[in-house]
């Protein structure tokens, strides 16, 4: 059973209102404004001596001189996708990763990986950090350390002409086919809601597990699924750039999205300081602005904040 936090619920309401206002103000030329071809030029940050000074003495990066970052191998704009050369990873997560590497006086090494791989990869020492739109949970904090860089929400989206107007509570998903990714917070929320519905005698949910965004979108638009439940940033991008879908609601939590590293390795404070430097310098805001994530901005990074509790 999910334990609701009043502060998260307040943040969720504020976020929902902000998102609704932003989306309602998106002009007809939104597709042009969110053209990924304009976002291929890197945004750089200066070296941050304070952040560099917080790297633990004797810390061994996976590859000397590089910050090795595991990031999504899927095409999931605005978080991660391939550039026009069909080999360079771009998106808001790679952009933030570059700001981190620059600030720490390192070069960036992006390693495309699957969602299922990042926890083992961090634990096994294959990556210095992971950036997969990873939300902080109390369970994850037992194995990983976090430095926040966005405040994301979980969004339900449907076809633009769908009769579904609202999905904000367990009863709204009863009897519906919902696309969701396995092993995510969204899956746990959806299954918890389904359990609550079953206990009340309501029709069960039919989860549709798809990790490839193109397949998920095709399934939604073709009518094989009623709705998709995933990160707000991805859903909002599709609404603003394509116009084939609409947002109809949110999950119960506003999630802290964070750079994730191995528990106890001491790197999180350096990551936090690097992020705060990029926020103060304006590079952070440039990244979120060009990927349409302005409503997910944070004022400063936090190490290991209170996470979602299930």
PDB file of C-alpha atoms in Angstrom, residues 72-297:
ATOM      1  CA  UNK A  72      18.775   5.303 -21.517  1.00  0.00           C
ATOM      2  CA  UNK A  73      19.392   3.475 -24.784  1.00  0.00           C
ATOM      3  CA  UNK A  74      15.785   4.006 -25.854  1.00  0.00           C
ATOM      4  CA  UNK A  75      14.378   6.816 -27.967  1.00  0.00           C
ATOM      5  CA  UNK A  76      12.517   8.695 -25.230  1.00  0.00           C
ATOM      6  CA  UNK A  77      12.557  12.442 -25.878  1.00  0.00           C
ATOM      7  CA  UNK A  78      13.120  14.743 -24.167  1.00  0.00           C
ATOM      8  CA  UNK A  79      15.106  12.540 -21.760  1.00  0.00           C
ATOM      9  CA  UNK A  80      17.266  10.641 -24.257  1.00  0.00           C
ATOM     10  CA  UNK A  81      17.376  10.043 -27.996  1.00  0.00           C
ATOM     11  CA  UNK A  82      19.753   9.798 -30.938  1.00  0.00           C
ATOM     12  CA  UNK A  83      20.960  12.896 -32.743  1.00  0.00           C
ATOM     13  CA  UNK A  84      20.685  13.296 -36.513  1.00  0.00           C
ATOM     14  CA  UNK A  85      23.985  11.418 -36.961  1.00  0.00           C
ATOM     15  CA  UNK A  86      22.176   8.355 -35.551  1.00  0.00           C
ATOM     16  CA  UNK A  87      24.937   7.670 -33.013  1.00  0.00           C
ATOM     17  CA  UNK A  88      25.283  10.615 -30.609  1.00  0.00           C
ATOM     18  CA  UNK A  89      23.070  10.486 -27.523  1.00  0.00           C
ATOM     19  CA  UNK A  90      21.273  13.754 -26.814  1.00  0.00           C
ATOM     20  CA  UNK A  91      18.422  14.777 -24.524  1.00  0.00           C
ATOM     21  CA  UNK A  92      18.009  16.452 -21.173  1.00  0.00           C
ATOM     22  CA  UNK A  93      19.721  13.639 -19.250  1.00  0.00           C
ATOM     23  CA  UNK A  94      22.840  13.635 -21.504  1.00  0.00           C
ATOM     24  CA  UNK A  95      22.856  17.445 -21.319  1.00  0.00           C
ATOM     25  CA  UNK A  96      22.809  17.445 -17.510  1.00  0.00           C
ATOM     26  CA  UNK A  97      25.447  14.702 -17.527  1.00  0.00           C
ATOM     27  CA  UNK A  98      27.691  16.964 -19.626  1.00  0.00           C
ATOM     28  CA  UNK A  99      27.250  19.821 -17.158  1.00  0.00           C
ATOM     29  CA  UNK A 100      28.296  17.464 -14.364  1.00  0.00           C
ATOM     30  CA  UNK A 101      31.383  16.229 -16.188  1.00  0.00           C
ATOM     31  CA  UNK A 102      32.435  19.769 -17.134  1.00  0.00           C
ATOM     32  CA  UNK A 103      31.943  21.019 -13.591  1.00  0.00           C
ATOM     33  CA  UNK A 104      34.020  18.161 -12.162  1.00  0.00           C
ATOM     34  CA  UNK A 105      36.857  18.800 -14.614  1.00  0.00           C
ATOM     35  CA  UNK A 106      36.203  15.527 -16.458  1.00  0.00           C
ATOM     36  CA  UNK A 107      35.268  14.390 -19.943  1.00  0.00           C
ATOM     37  CA  UNK A 108      31.877  12.772 -20.453  1.00  0.00           C
ATOM     38  CA  UNK A 109      31.466   9.115 -21.337  1.00  0.00           C
ATOM     39  CA  UNK A 110      27.845   8.162 -21.963  1.00  0.00           C
ATOM     40  CA  UNK A 111      26.989   4.459 -21.890  1.00  0.00           C
ATOM     41  CA  UNK A 112      23.562   3.563 -23.324  1.00  0.00           C
ATOM     42  CA  UNK A 113      21.927   0.896 -21.166  1.00  0.00           C
ATOM     43  CA  UNK A 114      18.556  -0.609 -20.356  1.00  0.00           C
ATOM     44  CA  UNK A 115      16.488   0.420 -17.352  1.00  0.00           C
ATOM     45  CA  UNK A 116      16.880  -3.063 -15.908  1.00  0.00           C
ATOM     46  CA  UNK A 117      20.685  -2.833 -16.103  1.00  0.00           C
ATOM     47  CA  UNK A 118      21.528   0.356 -14.238  1.00  0.00           C
ATOM     48  CA  UNK A 119      21.155  -0.915 -10.626  1.00  0.00           C
ATOM     49  CA  UNK A 120      23.484  -3.878 -11.187  1.00  0.00           C
ATOM     50  CA  UNK A 121      25.813  -1.757 -13.305  1.00  0.00           C
ATOM     51  CA  UNK A 122      26.230   0.791 -10.518  1.00  0.00           C
ATOM     52  CA  UNK A 123      26.687  -1.918  -7.875  1.00  0.00           C
ATOM     53  CA  UNK A 124      29.204  -3.788 -10.031  1.00  0.00           C
ATOM     54  CA  UNK A 125      31.234  -0.674 -10.789  1.00  0.00           C
ATOM     55  CA  UNK A 126      30.518  -0.423 -14.520  1.00  0.00           C
ATOM     56  CA  UNK A 127      29.241   3.172 -14.225  1.00  0.00           C
ATOM     57  CA  UNK A 128      30.143   6.088 -11.980  1.00  0.00           C
ATOM     58  CA  UNK A 129      26.559   7.327 -12.042  1.00  0.00           C
ATOM     59  CA  UNK A 130      23.238   6.548 -13.699  1.00  0.00           C
ATOM     60  CA  UNK A 131      20.785   9.046 -15.185  1.00  0.00           C
ATOM     61  CA  UNK A 132      17.530   7.389 -16.265  1.00  0.00           C
ATOM     62  CA  UNK A 133      14.952   9.797 -14.877  1.00  0.00           C
ATOM     63  CA  UNK A 134      15.505   7.833 -11.657  1.00  0.00           C
ATOM     64  CA  UNK A 135      13.171   8.827  -8.838  1.00  0.00           C
ATOM     65  CA  UNK A 136      14.380   8.744  -5.242  1.00  0.00           C
ATOM     66  CA  UNK A 137      12.622   6.137  -3.115  1.00  0.00           C
ATOM     67  CA  UNK A 138      13.363   5.110   0.440  1.00  0.00           C
ATOM     68  CA  UNK A 139      13.962   1.574  -0.802  1.00  0.00           C
ATOM     69  CA  UNK A 140      16.534   2.697  -3.379  1.00  0.00           C
ATOM     70  CA  UNK A 141      18.333   4.842  -0.806  1.00  0.00           C
ATOM     71  CA  UNK A 142      19.417   1.644   0.938  1.00  0.00           C
ATOM     72  CA  UNK A 143      21.696   0.814  -2.010  1.00  0.00           C
ATOM     73  CA  UNK A 144      22.350   4.129  -3.756  1.00  0.00           C
ATOM     74  CA  UNK A 145      23.145   7.768  -3.064  1.00  0.00           C
ATOM     75  CA  UNK A 146      21.351  10.557  -4.902  1.00  0.00           C
ATOM     76  CA  UNK A 147      21.837  14.183  -5.925  1.00  0.00           C
ATOM     77  CA  UNK A 148      18.599  15.679  -7.228  1.00  0.00           C
ATOM     78  CA  UNK A 149      18.359  17.557 -10.524  1.00  0.00           C
ATOM     79  CA  UNK A 150      14.643  17.664 -11.387  1.00  0.00           C
ATOM     80  CA  UNK A 151      11.241  17.321  -9.792  1.00  0.00           C
ATOM     81  CA  UNK A 152       9.192  15.066 -12.035  1.00  0.00           C
ATOM     82  CA  UNK A 153       5.668  13.805 -11.932  1.00  0.00           C
ATOM     83  CA  UNK A 154       4.091  10.637 -13.284  1.00  0.00           C
ATOM     84  CA  UNK A 155       1.594  11.371 -16.034  1.00  0.00           C
ATOM     85  CA  UNK A 156      -1.273   9.535 -17.694  1.00  0.00           C
ATOM     86  CA  UNK A 157      -1.652  10.274 -21.398  1.00  0.00           C
ATOM     87  CA  UNK A 158      -4.268   9.143 -23.925  1.00  0.00           C
ATOM     88  CA  UNK A 159      -5.017   9.706 -27.618  1.00  0.00           C
ATOM     89  CA  UNK A 160      -5.959  13.281 -28.383  1.00  0.00           C
ATOM     90  CA  UNK A 161      -9.482  12.204 -29.348  1.00  0.00           C
ATOM     91  CA  UNK A 162      -9.921   9.723 -26.505  1.00  0.00           C
ATOM     92  CA  UNK A 163     -13.157  10.023 -24.490  1.00  0.00           C
ATOM     93  CA  UNK A 164     -11.089   9.564 -21.319  1.00  0.00           C
ATOM     94  CA  UNK A 165     -10.920  12.972 -19.637  1.00  0.00           C
ATOM     95  CA  UNK A 166      -9.401  12.242 -16.220  1.00  0.00           C
ATOM     96  CA  UNK A 167      -7.149   9.614 -14.620  1.00  0.00           C
ATOM     97  CA  UNK A 168      -6.156  10.737 -11.149  1.00  0.00           C
ATOM     98  CA  UNK A 169      -7.232   7.962  -8.797  1.00  0.00           C
ATOM     99  CA  UNK A 170      -7.533   4.151  -8.574  1.00  0.00           C
ATOM    100  CA  UNK A 171     -11.130   4.033  -9.801  1.00  0.00           C
ATOM    101  CA  UNK A 172     -10.112   5.854 -12.983  1.00  0.00           C
ATOM    102  CA  UNK A 173      -7.902   2.952 -14.142  1.00  0.00           C
ATOM    103  CA  UNK A 174     -10.397   0.167 -13.406  1.00  0.00           C
ATOM    104  CA  UNK A 175     -10.934  -2.053 -16.438  1.00  0.00           C
ATOM    105  CA  UNK A 176      -8.455  -0.155 -18.592  1.00  0.00           C
ATOM    106  CA  UNK A 177      -5.419  -1.284 -20.583  1.00  0.00           C
ATOM    107  CA  UNK A 178      -2.495   0.801 -19.366  1.00  0.00           C
ATOM    108  CA  UNK A 179       0.986   0.875 -20.918  1.00  0.00           C
ATOM    109  CA  UNK A 180       3.662   0.932 -18.221  1.00  0.00           C
ATOM    110  CA  UNK A 181       7.342  -0.006 -17.948  1.00  0.00           C
ATOM    111  CA  UNK A 182       8.332  -2.921 -15.725  1.00  0.00           C
ATOM    112  CA  UNK A 183      10.331  -2.187 -12.574  1.00  0.00           C
ATOM    113  CA  UNK A 184       9.326   1.479 -12.411  1.00  0.00           C
ATOM    114  CA  UNK A 185       7.557   3.549  -9.782  1.00  0.00           C
ATOM    115  CA  UNK A 186       4.703   3.902 -12.217  1.00  0.00           C
ATOM    116  CA  UNK A 187       4.254   0.135 -12.294  1.00  0.00           C
ATOM    117  CA  UNK A 188       4.169  -0.047  -8.503  1.00  0.00           C
ATOM    118  CA  UNK A 189       1.599   2.739  -8.332  1.00  0.00           C
ATOM    119  CA  UNK A 190      -0.562   1.132 -11.024  1.00  0.00           C
ATOM    120  CA  UNK A 191      -0.470  -2.314  -9.406  1.00  0.00           C
ATOM    121  CA  UNK A 192      -1.254  -0.828  -6.003  1.00  0.00           C
ATOM    122  CA  UNK A 193      -4.241   1.006  -7.446  1.00  0.00           C
ATOM    123  CA  UNK A 194      -5.346  -2.191  -9.150  1.00  0.00           C
ATOM    124  CA  UNK A 195      -5.187  -4.064  -5.847  1.00  0.00           C
ATOM    125  CA  UNK A 196      -7.321  -1.392  -4.200  1.00  0.00           C
ATOM    126  CA  UNK A 197      -9.852  -1.683  -7.022  1.00  0.00           C
ATOM    127  CA  UNK A 198      -9.999  -5.474  -6.807  1.00  0.00           C
ATOM    128  CA  UNK A 199     -10.688  -5.253  -3.081  1.00  0.00           C
ATOM    129  CA  UNK A 200     -13.668  -3.030  -3.913  1.00  0.00           C
ATOM    130  CA  UNK A 201     -14.924  -5.363  -6.635  1.00  0.00           C
ATOM    131  CA  UNK A 202     -13.956  -3.068  -9.501  1.00  0.00           C
ATOM    132  CA  UNK A 203     -12.711  -4.348 -12.854  1.00  0.00           C
ATOM    133  CA  UNK A 204      -8.986  -5.189 -12.946  1.00  0.00           C
ATOM    134  CA  UNK A 205      -6.357  -3.227 -14.797  1.00  0.00           C
ATOM    135  CA  UNK A 206      -4.564  -4.851 -17.712  1.00  0.00           C
ATOM    136  CA  UNK A 207      -0.932  -3.655 -17.641  1.00  0.00           C
ATOM    137  CA  UNK A 208       0.778  -3.635 -21.040  1.00  0.00           C
ATOM    138  CA  UNK A 209       4.543  -3.877 -20.579  1.00  0.00           C
ATOM    139  CA  UNK A 210       6.477  -2.072 -23.290  1.00  0.00           C
ATOM    140  CA  UNK A 211       9.920  -0.501 -22.878  1.00  0.00           C
ATOM    141  CA  UNK A 212      10.353   0.798 -26.414  1.00  0.00           C
ATOM    142  CA  UNK A 213       8.740   4.215 -26.653  1.00  0.00           C
ATOM    143  CA  UNK A 214       7.916   3.909 -30.346  1.00  0.00           C
ATOM    144  CA  UNK A 215       6.047   0.652 -29.783  1.00  0.00           C
ATOM    145  CA  UNK A 216       4.257   2.104 -26.771  1.00  0.00           C
ATOM    146  CA  UNK A 217       3.141   5.167 -28.709  1.00  0.00           C
ATOM    147  CA  UNK A 218       1.982   3.034 -31.642  1.00  0.00           C
ATOM    148  CA  UNK A 219      -0.023   0.808 -29.293  1.00  0.00           C
ATOM    149  CA  UNK A 220      -1.700   3.837 -27.756  1.00  0.00           C
ATOM    150  CA  UNK A 221      -2.502   5.564 -31.039  1.00  0.00           C
ATOM    151  CA  UNK A 222      -3.777   2.350 -32.632  1.00  0.00           C
ATOM    152  CA  UNK A 223      -6.238   1.775 -29.805  1.00  0.00           C
ATOM    153  CA  UNK A 224      -4.600  -1.358 -28.415  1.00  0.00           C
ATOM    154  CA  UNK A 225      -4.189   0.480 -25.116  1.00  0.00           C
ATOM    155  CA  UNK A 226      -6.386   3.001 -23.343  1.00  0.00           C
ATOM    156  CA  UNK A 227      -3.650   5.051 -21.716  1.00  0.00           C
ATOM    157  CA  UNK A 228       0.063   5.295 -21.052  1.00  0.00           C
ATOM    158  CA  UNK A 229       1.541   5.878 -17.579  1.00  0.00           C
ATOM    159  CA  UNK A 230       5.079   7.238 -17.516  1.00  0.00           C
ATOM    160  CA  UNK A 231       7.299  10.236 -16.745  1.00  0.00           C
ATOM    161  CA  UNK A 232       5.586  13.590 -17.085  1.00  0.00           C
ATOM    162  CA  UNK A 233       8.430  15.058 -19.154  1.00  0.00           C
ATOM    163  CA  UNK A 234       8.078  12.437 -21.907  1.00  0.00           C
ATOM    164  CA  UNK A 235       4.292  12.753 -21.986  1.00  0.00           C
ATOM    165  CA  UNK A 236       4.408  16.563 -22.074  1.00  0.00           C
ATOM    166  CA  UNK A 237       6.979  16.508 -24.890  1.00  0.00           C
ATOM    167  CA  UNK A 238       4.707  14.366 -27.042  1.00  0.00           C
ATOM    168  CA  UNK A 239       1.737  16.628 -26.430  1.00  0.00           C
ATOM    169  CA  UNK A 240       3.680  19.779 -27.269  1.00  0.00           C
ATOM    170  CA  UNK A 241       5.619  18.480 -30.275  1.00  0.00           C
ATOM    171  CA  UNK A 242       3.195  16.030 -31.934  1.00  0.00           C
ATOM    172  CA  UNK A 243      -0.327  16.858 -30.839  1.00  0.00           C
ATOM    173  CA  UNK A 244      -1.481  13.225 -31.096  1.00  0.00           C
ATOM    174  CA  UNK A 245      -1.962  12.740 -27.364  1.00  0.00           C
ATOM    175  CA  UNK A 246      -3.214  14.638 -24.336  1.00  0.00           C
ATOM    176  CA  UNK A 247      -2.466  14.570 -20.625  1.00  0.00           C
ATOM    177  CA  UNK A 248      -5.389  13.494 -18.448  1.00  0.00           C
ATOM    178  CA  UNK A 249      -3.917  13.128 -14.979  1.00  0.00           C
ATOM    179  CA  UNK A 250      -1.077  12.350 -12.640  1.00  0.00           C
ATOM    180  CA  UNK A 251       0.085   9.739 -10.184  1.00  0.00           C
ATOM    181  CA  UNK A 252      -0.033  10.423  -6.438  1.00  0.00           C
ATOM    182  CA  UNK A 253       3.568  11.594  -6.018  1.00  0.00           C
ATOM    183  CA  UNK A 254       5.849  14.371  -7.137  1.00  0.00           C
ATOM    184  CA  UNK A 255       9.161  12.537  -7.495  1.00  0.00           C
ATOM    185  CA  UNK A 256      12.686  13.833  -6.942  1.00  0.00           C
ATOM    186  CA  UNK A 257      14.713  12.822 -10.009  1.00  0.00           C
ATOM    187  CA  UNK A 258      18.368  12.356  -9.163  1.00  0.00           C
ATOM    188  CA  UNK A 259      21.827  11.460 -10.376  1.00  0.00           C
ATOM    189  CA  UNK A 260      22.384   8.034  -8.866  1.00  0.00           C
ATOM    190  CA  UNK A 261      25.669   6.619  -7.607  1.00  0.00           C
ATOM    191  CA  UNK A 262      26.875   3.746  -5.416  1.00  0.00           C
ATOM    192  CA  UNK A 263      25.959   3.965  -1.754  1.00  0.00           C
ATOM    193  CA  UNK A 264      28.732   5.332   0.419  1.00  0.00           C
ATOM    194  CA  UNK A 265      31.251   6.093  -2.321  1.00  0.00           C
ATOM    195  CA  UNK A 266      31.300   9.771  -1.318  1.00  0.00           C
ATOM    196  CA  UNK A 267      30.609  11.173  -4.778  1.00  0.00           C
ATOM    197  CA  UNK A 268      27.114  12.572  -4.128  1.00  0.00           C
ATOM    198  CA  UNK A 269      28.246  15.838  -2.434  1.00  0.00           C
ATOM    199  CA  UNK A 270      30.483  16.614  -5.417  1.00  0.00           C
ATOM    200  CA  UNK A 271      27.599  15.950  -7.787  1.00  0.00           C
ATOM    201  CA  UNK A 272      25.328  18.168  -5.701  1.00  0.00           C
ATOM    202  CA  UNK A 273      27.818  21.046  -5.744  1.00  0.00           C
ATOM    203  CA  UNK A 274      28.363  20.643  -9.475  1.00  0.00           C
ATOM    204  CA  UNK A 275      24.602  20.841 -10.069  1.00  0.00           C
ATOM    205  CA  UNK A 276      24.223  23.875  -7.813  1.00  0.00           C
ATOM    206  CA  UNK A 277      27.013  25.579  -9.743  1.00  0.00           C
ATOM    207  CA  UNK A 278      25.268  24.909 -13.061  1.00  0.00           C
ATOM    208  CA  UNK A 279      22.017  26.259 -11.593  1.00  0.00           C
ATOM    209  CA  UNK A 280      23.784  29.437 -10.404  1.00  0.00           C
ATOM    210  CA  UNK A 281      25.511  29.789 -13.765  1.00  0.00           C
ATOM    211  CA  UNK A 282      22.319  29.424 -15.788  1.00  0.00           C
ATOM    212  CA  UNK A 283      23.436  26.412 -17.834  1.00  0.00           C
ATOM    213  CA  UNK A 284      20.975  24.165 -16.001  1.00  0.00           C
ATOM    214  CA  UNK A 285      18.074  26.439 -16.915  1.00  0.00           C
ATOM    215  CA  UNK A 286      19.211  26.480 -20.566  1.00  0.00           C
ATOM    216  CA  UNK A 287      19.004  22.680 -20.672  1.00  0.00           C
ATOM    217  CA  UNK A 288      15.522  22.493 -19.200  1.00  0.00           C
ATOM    218  CA  UNK A 289      14.290  25.366 -21.361  1.00  0.00           C
ATOM    219  CA  UNK A 290      15.306  23.771 -24.633  1.00  0.00           C
ATOM    220  CA  UNK A 291      13.808  20.401 -23.694  1.00  0.00           C
ATOM    221  CA  UNK A 292      10.520  21.843 -22.414  1.00  0.00           C
ATOM    222  CA  UNK A 293      11.119  20.839 -18.781  1.00  0.00           C
ATOM    223  CA  UNK A 294      10.964  24.287 -17.189  1.00  0.00           C
ATOM    224  CA  UNK A 295       8.175  23.257 -14.832  1.00  0.00           C
ATOM    225  CA  UNK A 296      10.406  20.515 -13.394  1.00  0.00           C
ATOM    226  CA  UNK A 297      13.262  22.835 -12.365  1.00  0.00           C
TER     227      UNK A 297
END
